[in-house]
mmCIF file with all atom_site columns, C-alpha atoms in Angstrom:
data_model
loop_
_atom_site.group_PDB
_atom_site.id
_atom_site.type_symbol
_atom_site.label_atom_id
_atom_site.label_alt_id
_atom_site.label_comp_id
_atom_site.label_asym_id
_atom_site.label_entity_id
_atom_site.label_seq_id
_atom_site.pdbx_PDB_ins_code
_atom_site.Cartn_x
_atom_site.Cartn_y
_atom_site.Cartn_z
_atom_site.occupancy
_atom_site.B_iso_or_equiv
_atom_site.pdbx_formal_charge
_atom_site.auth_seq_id
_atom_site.auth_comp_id
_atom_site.auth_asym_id
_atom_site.auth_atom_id
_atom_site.pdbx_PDB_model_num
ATOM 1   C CA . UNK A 1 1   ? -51.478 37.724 15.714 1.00 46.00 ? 1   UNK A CA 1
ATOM 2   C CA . UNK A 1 2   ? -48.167 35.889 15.515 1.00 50.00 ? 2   UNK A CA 1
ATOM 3   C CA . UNK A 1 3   ? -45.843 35.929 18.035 1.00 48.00 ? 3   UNK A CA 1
ATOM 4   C CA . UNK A 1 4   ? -42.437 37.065 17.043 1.00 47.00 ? 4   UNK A CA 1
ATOM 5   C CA . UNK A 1 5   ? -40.154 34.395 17.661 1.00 48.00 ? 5   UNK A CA 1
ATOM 6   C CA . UNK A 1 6   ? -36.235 35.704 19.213 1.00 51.00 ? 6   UNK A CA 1
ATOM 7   C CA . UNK A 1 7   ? -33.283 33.600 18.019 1.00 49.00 ? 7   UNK A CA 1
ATOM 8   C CA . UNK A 1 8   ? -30.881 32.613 20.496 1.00 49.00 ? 8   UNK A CA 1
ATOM 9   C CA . UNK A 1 9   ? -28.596 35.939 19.793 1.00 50.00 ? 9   UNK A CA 1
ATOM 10  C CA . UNK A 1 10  ? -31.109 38.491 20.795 1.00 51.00 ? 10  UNK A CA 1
ATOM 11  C CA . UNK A 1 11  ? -31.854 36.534 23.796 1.00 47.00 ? 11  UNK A CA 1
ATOM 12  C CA . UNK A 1 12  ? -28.502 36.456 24.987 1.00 46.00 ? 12  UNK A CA 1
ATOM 13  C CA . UNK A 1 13  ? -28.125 40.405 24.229 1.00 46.00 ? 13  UNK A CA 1
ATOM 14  C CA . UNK A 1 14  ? -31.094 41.804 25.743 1.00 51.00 ? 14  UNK A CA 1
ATOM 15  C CA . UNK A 1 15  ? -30.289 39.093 29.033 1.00 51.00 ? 15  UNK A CA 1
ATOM 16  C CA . UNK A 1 16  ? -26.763 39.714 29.096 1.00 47.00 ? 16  UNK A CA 1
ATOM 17  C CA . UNK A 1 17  ? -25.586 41.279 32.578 1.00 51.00 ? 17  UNK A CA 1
ATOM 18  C CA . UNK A 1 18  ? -24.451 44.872 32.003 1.00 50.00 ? 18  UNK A CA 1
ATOM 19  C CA . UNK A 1 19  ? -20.218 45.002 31.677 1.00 41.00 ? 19  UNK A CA 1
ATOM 20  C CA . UNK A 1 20  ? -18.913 45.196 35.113 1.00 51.00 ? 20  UNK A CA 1
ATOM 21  C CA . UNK A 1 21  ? -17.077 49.157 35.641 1.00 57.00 ? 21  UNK A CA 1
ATOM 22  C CA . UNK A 1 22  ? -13.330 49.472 35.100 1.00 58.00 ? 22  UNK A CA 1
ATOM 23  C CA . UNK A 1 23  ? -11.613 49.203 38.856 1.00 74.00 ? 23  UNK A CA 1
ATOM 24  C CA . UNK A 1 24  ? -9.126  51.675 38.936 1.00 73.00 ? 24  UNK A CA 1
ATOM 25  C CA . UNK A 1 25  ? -7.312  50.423 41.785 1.00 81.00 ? 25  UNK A CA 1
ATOM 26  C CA . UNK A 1 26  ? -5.693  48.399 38.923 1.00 80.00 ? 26  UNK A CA 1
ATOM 27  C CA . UNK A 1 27  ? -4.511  51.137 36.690 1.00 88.00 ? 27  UNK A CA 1
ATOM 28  C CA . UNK A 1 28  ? -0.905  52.926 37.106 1.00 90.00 ? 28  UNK A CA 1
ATOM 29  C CA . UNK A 1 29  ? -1.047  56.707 37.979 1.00 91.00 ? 29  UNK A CA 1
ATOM 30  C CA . UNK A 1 30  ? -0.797  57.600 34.160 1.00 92.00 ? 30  UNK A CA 1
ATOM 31  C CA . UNK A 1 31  ? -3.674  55.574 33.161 1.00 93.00 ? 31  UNK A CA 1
ATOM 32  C CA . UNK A 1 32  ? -5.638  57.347 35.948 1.00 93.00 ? 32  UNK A CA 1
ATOM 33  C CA . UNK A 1 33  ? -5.297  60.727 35.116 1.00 93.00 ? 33  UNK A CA 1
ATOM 34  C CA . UNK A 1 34  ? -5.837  59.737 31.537 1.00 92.00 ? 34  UNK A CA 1
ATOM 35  C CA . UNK A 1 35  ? -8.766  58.516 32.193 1.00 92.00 ? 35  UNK A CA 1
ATOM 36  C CA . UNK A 1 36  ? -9.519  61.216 34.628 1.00 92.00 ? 36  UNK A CA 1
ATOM 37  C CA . UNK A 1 37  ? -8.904  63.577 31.593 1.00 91.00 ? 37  UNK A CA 1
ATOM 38  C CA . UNK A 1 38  ? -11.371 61.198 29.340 1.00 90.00 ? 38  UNK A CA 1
ATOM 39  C CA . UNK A 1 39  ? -14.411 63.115 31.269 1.00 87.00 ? 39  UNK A CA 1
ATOM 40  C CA . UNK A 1 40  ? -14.024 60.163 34.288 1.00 89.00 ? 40  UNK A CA 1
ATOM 41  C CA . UNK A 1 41  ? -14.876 61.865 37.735 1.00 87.00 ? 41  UNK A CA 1
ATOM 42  C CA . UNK A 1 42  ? -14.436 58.888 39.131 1.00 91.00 ? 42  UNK A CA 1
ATOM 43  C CA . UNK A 1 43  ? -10.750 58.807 38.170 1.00 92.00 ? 43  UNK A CA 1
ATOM 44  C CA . UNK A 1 44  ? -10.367 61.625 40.183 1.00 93.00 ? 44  UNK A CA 1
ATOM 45  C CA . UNK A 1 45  ? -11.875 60.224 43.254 1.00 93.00 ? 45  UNK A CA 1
ATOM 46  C CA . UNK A 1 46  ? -8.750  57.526 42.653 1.00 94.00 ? 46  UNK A CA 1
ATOM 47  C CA . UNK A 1 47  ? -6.311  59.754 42.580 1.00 95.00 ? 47  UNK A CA 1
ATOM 48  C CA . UNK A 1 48  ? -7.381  61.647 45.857 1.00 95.00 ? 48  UNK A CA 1
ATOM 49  C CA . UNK A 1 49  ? -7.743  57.818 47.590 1.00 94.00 ? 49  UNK A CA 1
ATOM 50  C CA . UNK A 1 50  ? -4.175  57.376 46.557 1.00 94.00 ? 50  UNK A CA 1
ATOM 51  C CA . UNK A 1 51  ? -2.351  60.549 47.630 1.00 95.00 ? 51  UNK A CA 1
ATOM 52  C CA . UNK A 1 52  ? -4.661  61.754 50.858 1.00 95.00 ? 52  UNK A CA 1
ATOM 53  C CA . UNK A 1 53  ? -2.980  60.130 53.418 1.00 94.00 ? 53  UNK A CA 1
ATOM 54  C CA . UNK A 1 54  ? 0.315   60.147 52.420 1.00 94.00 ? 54  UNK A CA 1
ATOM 55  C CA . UNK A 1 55  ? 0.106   63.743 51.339 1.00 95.00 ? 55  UNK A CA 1
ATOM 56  C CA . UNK A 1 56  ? -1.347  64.501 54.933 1.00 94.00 ? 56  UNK A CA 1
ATOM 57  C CA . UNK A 1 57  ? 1.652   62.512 56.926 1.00 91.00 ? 57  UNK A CA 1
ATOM 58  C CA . UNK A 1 58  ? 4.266   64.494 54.920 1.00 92.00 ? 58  UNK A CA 1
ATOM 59  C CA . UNK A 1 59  ? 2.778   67.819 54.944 1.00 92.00 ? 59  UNK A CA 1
ATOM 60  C CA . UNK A 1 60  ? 2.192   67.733 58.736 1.00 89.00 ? 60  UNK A CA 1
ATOM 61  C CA . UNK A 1 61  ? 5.415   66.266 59.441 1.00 85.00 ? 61  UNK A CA 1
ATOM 62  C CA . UNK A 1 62  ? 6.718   69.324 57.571 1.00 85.00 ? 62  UNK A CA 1
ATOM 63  C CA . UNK A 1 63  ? 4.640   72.359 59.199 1.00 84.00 ? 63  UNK A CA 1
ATOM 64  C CA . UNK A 1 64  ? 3.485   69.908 62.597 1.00 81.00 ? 64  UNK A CA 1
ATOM 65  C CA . UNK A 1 65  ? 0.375   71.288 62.872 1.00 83.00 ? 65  UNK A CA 1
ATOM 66  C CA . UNK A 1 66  ? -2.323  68.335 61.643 1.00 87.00 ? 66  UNK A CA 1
ATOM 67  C CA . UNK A 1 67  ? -5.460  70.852 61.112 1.00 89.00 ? 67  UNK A CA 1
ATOM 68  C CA . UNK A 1 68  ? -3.402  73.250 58.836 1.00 90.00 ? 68  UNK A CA 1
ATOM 69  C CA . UNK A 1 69  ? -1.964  70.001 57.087 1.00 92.00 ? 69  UNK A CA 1
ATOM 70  C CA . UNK A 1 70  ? -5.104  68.743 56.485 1.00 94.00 ? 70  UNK A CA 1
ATOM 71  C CA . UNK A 1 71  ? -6.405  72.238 55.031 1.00 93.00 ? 71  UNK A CA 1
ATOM 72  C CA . UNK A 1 72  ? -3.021  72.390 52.715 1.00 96.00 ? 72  UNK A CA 1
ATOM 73  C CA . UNK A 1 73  ? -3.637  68.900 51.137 1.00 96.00 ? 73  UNK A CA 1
ATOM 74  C CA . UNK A 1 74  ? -7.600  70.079 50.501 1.00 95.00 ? 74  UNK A CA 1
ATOM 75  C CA . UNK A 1 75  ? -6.121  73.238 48.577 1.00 96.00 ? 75  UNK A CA 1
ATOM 76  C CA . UNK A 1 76  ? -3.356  70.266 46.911 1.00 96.00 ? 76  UNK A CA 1
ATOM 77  C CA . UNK A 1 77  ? -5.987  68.741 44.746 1.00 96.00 ? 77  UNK A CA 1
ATOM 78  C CA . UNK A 1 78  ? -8.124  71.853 44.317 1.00 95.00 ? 78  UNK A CA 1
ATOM 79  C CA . UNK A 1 79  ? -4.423  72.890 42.671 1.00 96.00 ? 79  UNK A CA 1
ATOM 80  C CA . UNK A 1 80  ? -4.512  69.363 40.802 1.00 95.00 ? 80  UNK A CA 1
ATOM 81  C CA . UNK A 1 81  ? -7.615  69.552 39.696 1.00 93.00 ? 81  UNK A CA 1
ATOM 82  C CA . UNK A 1 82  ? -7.699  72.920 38.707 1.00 93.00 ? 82  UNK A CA 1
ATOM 83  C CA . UNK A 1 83  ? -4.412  72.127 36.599 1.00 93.00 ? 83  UNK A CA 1
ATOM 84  C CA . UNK A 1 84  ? -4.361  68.739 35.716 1.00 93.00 ? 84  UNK A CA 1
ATOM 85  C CA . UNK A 1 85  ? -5.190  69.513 32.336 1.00 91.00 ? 85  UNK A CA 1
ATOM 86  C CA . UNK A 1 86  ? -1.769  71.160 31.846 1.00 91.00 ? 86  UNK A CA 1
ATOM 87  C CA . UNK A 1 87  ? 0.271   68.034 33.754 1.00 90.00 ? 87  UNK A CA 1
ATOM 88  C CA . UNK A 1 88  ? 2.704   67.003 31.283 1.00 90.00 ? 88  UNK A CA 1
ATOM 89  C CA . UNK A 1 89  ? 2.231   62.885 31.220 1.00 86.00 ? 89  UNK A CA 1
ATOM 90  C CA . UNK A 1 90  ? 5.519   62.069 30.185 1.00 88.00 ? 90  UNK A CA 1
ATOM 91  C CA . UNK A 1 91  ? 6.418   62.810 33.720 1.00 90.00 ? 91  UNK A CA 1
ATOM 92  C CA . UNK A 1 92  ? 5.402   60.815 37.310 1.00 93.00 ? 92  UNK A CA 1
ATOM 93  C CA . UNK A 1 93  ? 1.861   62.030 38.501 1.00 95.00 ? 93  UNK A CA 1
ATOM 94  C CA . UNK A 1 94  ? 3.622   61.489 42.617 1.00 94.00 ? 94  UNK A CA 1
ATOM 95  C CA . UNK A 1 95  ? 6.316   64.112 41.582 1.00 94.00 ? 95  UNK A CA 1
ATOM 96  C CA . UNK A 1 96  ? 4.228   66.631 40.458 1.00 95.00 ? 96  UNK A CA 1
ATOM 97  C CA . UNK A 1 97  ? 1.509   66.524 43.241 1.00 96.00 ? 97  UNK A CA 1
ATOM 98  C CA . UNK A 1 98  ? 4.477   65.957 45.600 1.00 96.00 ? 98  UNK A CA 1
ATOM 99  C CA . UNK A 1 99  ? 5.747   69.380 44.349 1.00 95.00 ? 99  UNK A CA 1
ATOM 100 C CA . UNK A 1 100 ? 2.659   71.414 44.841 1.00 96.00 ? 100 UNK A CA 1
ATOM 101 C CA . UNK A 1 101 ? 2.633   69.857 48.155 1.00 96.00 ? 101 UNK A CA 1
ATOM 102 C CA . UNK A 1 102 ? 6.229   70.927 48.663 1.00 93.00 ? 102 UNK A CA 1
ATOM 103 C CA . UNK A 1 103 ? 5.651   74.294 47.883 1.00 93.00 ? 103 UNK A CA 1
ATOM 104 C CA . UNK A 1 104 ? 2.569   74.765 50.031 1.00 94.00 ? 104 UNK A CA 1
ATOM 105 C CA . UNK A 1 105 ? 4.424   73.869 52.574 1.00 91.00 ? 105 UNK A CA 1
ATOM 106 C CA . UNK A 1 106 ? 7.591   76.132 52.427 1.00 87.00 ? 106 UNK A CA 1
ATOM 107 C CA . UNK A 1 107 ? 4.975   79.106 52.081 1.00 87.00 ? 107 UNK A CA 1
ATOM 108 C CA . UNK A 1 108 ? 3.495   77.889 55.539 1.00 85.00 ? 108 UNK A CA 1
ATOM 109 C CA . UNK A 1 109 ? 6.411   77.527 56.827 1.00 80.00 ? 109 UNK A CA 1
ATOM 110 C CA . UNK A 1 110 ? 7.478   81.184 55.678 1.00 77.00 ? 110 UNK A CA 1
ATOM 111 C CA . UNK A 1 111 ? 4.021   82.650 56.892 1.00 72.00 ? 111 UNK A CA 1
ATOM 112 C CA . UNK A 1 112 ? 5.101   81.782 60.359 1.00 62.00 ? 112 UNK A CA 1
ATOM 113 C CA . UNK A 1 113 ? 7.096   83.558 63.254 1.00 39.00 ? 113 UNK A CA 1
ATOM 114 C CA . UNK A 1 114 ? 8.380   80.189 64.367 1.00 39.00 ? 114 UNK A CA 1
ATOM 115 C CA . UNK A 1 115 ? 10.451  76.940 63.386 1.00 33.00 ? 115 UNK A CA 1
ATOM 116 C CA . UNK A 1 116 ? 7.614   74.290 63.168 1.00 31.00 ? 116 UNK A CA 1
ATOM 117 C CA . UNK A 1 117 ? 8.009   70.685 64.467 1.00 33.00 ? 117 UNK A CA 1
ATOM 118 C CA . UNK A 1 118 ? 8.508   68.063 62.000 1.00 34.00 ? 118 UNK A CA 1
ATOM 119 C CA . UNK A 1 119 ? 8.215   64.292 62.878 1.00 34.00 ? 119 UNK A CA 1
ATOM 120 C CA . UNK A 1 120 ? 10.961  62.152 61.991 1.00 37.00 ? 120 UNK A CA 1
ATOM 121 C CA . UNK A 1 121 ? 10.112  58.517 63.259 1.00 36.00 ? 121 UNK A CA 1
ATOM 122 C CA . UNK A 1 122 ? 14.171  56.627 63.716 1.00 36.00 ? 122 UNK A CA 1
ATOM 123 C CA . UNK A 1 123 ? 17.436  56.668 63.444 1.00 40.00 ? 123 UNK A CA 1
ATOM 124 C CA . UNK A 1 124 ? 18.532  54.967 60.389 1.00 43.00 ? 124 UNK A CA 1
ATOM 125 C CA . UNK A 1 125 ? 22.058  53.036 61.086 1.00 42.00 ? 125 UNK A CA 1
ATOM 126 C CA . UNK A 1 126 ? 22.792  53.230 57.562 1.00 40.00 ? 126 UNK A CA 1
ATOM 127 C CA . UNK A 1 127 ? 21.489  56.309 55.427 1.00 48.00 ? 127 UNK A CA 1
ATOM 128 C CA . UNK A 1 128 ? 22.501  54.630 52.389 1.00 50.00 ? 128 UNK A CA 1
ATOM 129 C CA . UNK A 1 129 ? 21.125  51.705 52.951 1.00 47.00 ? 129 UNK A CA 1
ATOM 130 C CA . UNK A 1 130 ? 17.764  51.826 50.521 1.00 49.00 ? 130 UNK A CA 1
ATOM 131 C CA . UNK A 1 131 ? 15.592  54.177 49.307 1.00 50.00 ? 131 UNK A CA 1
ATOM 132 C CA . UNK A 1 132 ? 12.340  52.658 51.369 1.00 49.00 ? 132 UNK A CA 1
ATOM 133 C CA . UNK A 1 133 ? 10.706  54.846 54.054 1.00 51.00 ? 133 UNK A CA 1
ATOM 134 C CA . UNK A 1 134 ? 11.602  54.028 57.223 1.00 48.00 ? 134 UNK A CA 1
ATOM 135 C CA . UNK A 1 135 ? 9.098   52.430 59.385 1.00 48.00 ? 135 UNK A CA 1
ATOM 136 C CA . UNK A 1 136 ? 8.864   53.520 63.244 1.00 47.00 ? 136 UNK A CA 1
ATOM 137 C CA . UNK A 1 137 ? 6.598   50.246 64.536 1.00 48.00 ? 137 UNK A CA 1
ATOM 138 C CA . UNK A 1 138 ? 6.618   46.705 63.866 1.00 47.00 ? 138 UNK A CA 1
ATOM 139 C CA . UNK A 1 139 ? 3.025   44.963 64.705 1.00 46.00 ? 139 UNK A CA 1
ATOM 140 C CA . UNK A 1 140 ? 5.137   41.552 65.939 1.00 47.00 ? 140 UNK A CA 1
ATOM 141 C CA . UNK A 1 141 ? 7.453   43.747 68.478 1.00 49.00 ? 141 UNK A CA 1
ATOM 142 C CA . UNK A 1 142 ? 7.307   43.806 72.126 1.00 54.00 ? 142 UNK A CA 1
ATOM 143 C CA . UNK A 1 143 ? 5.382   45.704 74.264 1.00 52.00 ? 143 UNK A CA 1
ATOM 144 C CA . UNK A 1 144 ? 8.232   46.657 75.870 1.00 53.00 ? 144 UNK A CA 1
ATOM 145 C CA . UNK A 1 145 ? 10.241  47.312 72.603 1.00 53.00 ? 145 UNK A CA 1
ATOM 146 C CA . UNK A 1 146 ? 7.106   49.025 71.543 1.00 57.00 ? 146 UNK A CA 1
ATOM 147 C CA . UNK A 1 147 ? 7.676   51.797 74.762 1.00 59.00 ? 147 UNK A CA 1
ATOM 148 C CA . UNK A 1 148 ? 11.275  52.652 73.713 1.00 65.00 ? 148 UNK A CA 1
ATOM 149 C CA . UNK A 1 149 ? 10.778  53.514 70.015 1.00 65.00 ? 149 UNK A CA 1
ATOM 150 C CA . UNK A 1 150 ? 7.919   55.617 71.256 1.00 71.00 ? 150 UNK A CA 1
ATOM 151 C CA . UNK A 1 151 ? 10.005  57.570 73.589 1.00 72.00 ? 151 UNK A CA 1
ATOM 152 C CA . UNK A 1 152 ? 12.881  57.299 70.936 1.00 72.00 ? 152 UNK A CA 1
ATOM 153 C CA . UNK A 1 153 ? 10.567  59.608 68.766 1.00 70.00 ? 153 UNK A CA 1
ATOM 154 C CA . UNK A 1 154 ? 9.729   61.893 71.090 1.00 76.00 ? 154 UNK A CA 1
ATOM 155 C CA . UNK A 1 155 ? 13.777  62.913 70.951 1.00 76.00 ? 155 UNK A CA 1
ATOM 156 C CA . UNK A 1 156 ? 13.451  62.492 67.411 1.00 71.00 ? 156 UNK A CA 1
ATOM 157 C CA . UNK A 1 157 ? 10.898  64.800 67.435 1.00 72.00 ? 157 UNK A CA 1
ATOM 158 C CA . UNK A 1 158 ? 12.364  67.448 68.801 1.00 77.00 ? 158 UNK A CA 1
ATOM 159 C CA . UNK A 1 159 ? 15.456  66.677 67.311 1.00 75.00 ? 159 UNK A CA 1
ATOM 160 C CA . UNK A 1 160 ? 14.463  67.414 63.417 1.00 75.00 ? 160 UNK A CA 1
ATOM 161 C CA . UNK A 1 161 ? 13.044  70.791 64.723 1.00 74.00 ? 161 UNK A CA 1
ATOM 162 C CA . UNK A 1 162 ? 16.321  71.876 65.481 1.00 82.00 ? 162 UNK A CA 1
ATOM 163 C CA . UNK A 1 163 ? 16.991  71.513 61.483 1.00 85.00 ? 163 UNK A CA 1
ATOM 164 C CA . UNK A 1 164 ? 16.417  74.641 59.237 1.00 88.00 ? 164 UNK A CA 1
ATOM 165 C CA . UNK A 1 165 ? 13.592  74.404 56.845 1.00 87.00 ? 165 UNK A CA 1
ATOM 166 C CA . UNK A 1 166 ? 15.359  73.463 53.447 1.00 87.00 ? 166 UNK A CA 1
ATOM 167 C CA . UNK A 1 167 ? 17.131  70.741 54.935 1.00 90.00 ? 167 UNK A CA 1
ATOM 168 C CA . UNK A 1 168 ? 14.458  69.926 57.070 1.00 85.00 ? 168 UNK A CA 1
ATOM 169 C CA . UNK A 1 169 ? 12.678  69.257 53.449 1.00 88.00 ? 169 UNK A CA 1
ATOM 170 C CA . UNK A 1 170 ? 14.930  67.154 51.711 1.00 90.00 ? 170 UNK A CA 1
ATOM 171 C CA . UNK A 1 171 ? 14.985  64.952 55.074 1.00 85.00 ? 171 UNK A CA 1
ATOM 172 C CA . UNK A 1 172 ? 11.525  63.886 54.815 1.00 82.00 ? 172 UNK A CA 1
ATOM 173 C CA . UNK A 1 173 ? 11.184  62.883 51.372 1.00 88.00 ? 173 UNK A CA 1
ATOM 174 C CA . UNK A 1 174 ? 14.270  60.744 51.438 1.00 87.00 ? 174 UNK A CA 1
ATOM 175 C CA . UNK A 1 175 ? 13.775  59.278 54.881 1.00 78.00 ? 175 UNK A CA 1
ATOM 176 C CA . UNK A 1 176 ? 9.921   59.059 55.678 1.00 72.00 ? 176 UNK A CA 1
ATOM 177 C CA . UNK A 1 177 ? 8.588   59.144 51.818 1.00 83.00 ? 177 UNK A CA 1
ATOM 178 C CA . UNK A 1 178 ? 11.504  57.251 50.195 1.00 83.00 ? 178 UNK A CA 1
ATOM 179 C CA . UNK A 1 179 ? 11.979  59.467 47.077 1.00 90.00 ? 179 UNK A CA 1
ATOM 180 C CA . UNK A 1 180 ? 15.084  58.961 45.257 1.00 91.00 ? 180 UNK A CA 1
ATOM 181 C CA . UNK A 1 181 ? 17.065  62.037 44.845 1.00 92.00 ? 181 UNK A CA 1
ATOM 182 C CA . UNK A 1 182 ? 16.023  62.909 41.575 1.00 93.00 ? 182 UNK A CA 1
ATOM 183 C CA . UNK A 1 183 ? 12.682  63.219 42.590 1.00 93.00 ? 183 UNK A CA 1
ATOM 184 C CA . UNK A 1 184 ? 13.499  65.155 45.609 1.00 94.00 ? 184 UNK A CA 1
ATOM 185 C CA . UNK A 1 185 ? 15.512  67.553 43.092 1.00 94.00 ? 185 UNK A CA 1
ATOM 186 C CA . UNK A 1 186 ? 12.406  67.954 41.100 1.00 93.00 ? 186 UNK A CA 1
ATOM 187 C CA . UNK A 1 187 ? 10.006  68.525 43.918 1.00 93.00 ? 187 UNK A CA 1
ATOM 188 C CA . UNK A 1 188 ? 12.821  71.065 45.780 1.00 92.00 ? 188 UNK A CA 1
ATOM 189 C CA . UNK A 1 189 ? 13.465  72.831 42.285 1.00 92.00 ? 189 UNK A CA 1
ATOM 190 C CA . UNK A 1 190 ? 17.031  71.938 43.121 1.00 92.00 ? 190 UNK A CA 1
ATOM 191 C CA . UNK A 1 191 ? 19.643  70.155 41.121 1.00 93.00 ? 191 UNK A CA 1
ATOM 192 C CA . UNK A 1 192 ? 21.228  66.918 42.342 1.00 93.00 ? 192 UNK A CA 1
ATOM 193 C CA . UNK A 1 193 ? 24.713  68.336 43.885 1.00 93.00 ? 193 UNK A CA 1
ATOM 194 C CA . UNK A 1 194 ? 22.343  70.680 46.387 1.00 95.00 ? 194 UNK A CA 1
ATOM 195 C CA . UNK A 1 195 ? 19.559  68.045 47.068 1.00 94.00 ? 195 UNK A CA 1
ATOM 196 C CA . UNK A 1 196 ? 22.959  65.559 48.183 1.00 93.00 ? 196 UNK A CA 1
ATOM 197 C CA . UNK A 1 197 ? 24.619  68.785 50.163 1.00 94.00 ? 197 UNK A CA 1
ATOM 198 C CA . UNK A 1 198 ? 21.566  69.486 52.070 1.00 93.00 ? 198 UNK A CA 1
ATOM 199 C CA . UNK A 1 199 ? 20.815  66.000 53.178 1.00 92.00 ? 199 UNK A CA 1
ATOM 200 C CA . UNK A 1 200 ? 24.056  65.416 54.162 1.00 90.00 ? 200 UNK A CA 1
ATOM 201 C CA . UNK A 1 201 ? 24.233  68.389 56.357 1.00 92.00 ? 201 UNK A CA 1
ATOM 202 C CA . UNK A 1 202 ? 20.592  67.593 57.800 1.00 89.00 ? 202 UNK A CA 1
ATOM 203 C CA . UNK A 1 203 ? 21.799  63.949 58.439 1.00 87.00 ? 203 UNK A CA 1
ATOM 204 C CA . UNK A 1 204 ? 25.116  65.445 60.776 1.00 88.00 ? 204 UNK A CA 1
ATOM 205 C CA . UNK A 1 205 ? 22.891  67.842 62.242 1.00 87.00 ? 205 UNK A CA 1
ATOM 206 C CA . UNK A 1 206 ? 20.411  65.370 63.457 1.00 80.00 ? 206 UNK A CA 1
ATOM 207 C CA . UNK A 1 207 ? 23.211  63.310 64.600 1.00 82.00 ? 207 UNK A CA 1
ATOM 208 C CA . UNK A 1 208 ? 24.858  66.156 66.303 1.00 84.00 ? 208 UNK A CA 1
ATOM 209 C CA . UNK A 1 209 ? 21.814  67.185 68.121 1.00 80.00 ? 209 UNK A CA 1
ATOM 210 C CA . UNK A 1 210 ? 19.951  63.611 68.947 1.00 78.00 ? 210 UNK A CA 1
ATOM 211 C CA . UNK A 1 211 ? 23.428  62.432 70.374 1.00 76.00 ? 211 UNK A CA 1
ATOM 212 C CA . UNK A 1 212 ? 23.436  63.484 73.352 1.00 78.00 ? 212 UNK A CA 1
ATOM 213 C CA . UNK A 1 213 ? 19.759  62.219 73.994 1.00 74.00 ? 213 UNK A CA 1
ATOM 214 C CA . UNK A 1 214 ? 20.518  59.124 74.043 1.00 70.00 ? 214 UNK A CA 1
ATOM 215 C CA . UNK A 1 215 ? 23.379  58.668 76.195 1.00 59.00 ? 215 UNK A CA 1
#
């Protein structure tokens, strides 16, 4: 019986290494929930890598309790995944999922008998100075310069839980998340001229009340 002889193109098919997997670490949020929406679980998984932490640092620094945070930012993408079919993709992915977070957190906050503490992490000389969050510790500092930011945010600390709850909102996400004031308006359901009023107010507040600290 003759053997069937393969030319040089079937050879190089059936040897070819299978195409390596799309990384998604690459992709924008859009294309990730697109593809998510495609029938790609693992787009999903992305998303969650992407948001999990920084959900959990602004939810607890909203409510201060890290077990309840953590339990919020499960029920966060339960929400997202349950709805993400809905998200309208003309819009930004982090404003929406910063939203539900948002709101989460205000019903906590309303579920409870007491005013919850909410970690700011500096002073900021100048509040107008960017829109990046602020950053409490610098790897290449001091030990000793290290020690006083540390006990800088423990005033801090206790400082921001003297503000009331919808400025204490609109504080965060401008000066820990960095979110420009249109996207704290659309998180806050509040237009621009309130999101500006309450952050100026929290800003003199915190002032007012961290003053005296650190005489």
């Amino acid at each position: 019986m003759r053997a069937v002889l393969e030319s040089p193109r079937q050879a190089a098919v059936q040897t070819a290494p299978p195409l390596p997997r799309p990384s998604f670490k690459e992709l924008d949020d859009s294309s990730v929930v697109a593809a998510y929406l495609a029938g790609s679980k693992r787009a999903f998984n992305e998303l969650v890598a992407r948001y999990q932490r920084r959900l959990l640092n602004f939810v607890y620094r909203t409510i201060g309790d890290r077990e309840r945070a953590e339990d919020l930012v499960q029920e966060v993408f339960i929400r997202v995944h349950r709805h993400l079919a809905r998200f309208d993709q003309s819009k930004k992915f982090s404003t929406w999922i910063y939203t539900i977070a948002s709101n989460l957190a205000k019903n906590e906050l309303r579920n409870r008998s007491r005013s919850p503490l909410v970690l700011f992490q500096t002073i900021k000389k100048n509040w107008e100075a960017d829109h990046r969050p602020l950053q409490f510790e610098d790897r290449h500092q001091r030990p000793d310069d290290l020690y006083r930011k540390r006990h800088l945010r423990e005033l801090v600390e206790w400082s921001v839980n003297q503000l009331p709850e919808h400025h204490r909102v609109v504080f965060v996400l401008r000066e820990l998340e960095g979110k420009t004031y249109e996207e704290i308006a659309e998180i806050t359901d509040c237009n621009l001229g309130t999101v500006k009023s309450r952050l100026n107010r929290a800003r003199n507040r915190f002032a007012q009340v961290i003053a005296p600290l650190l005489d």
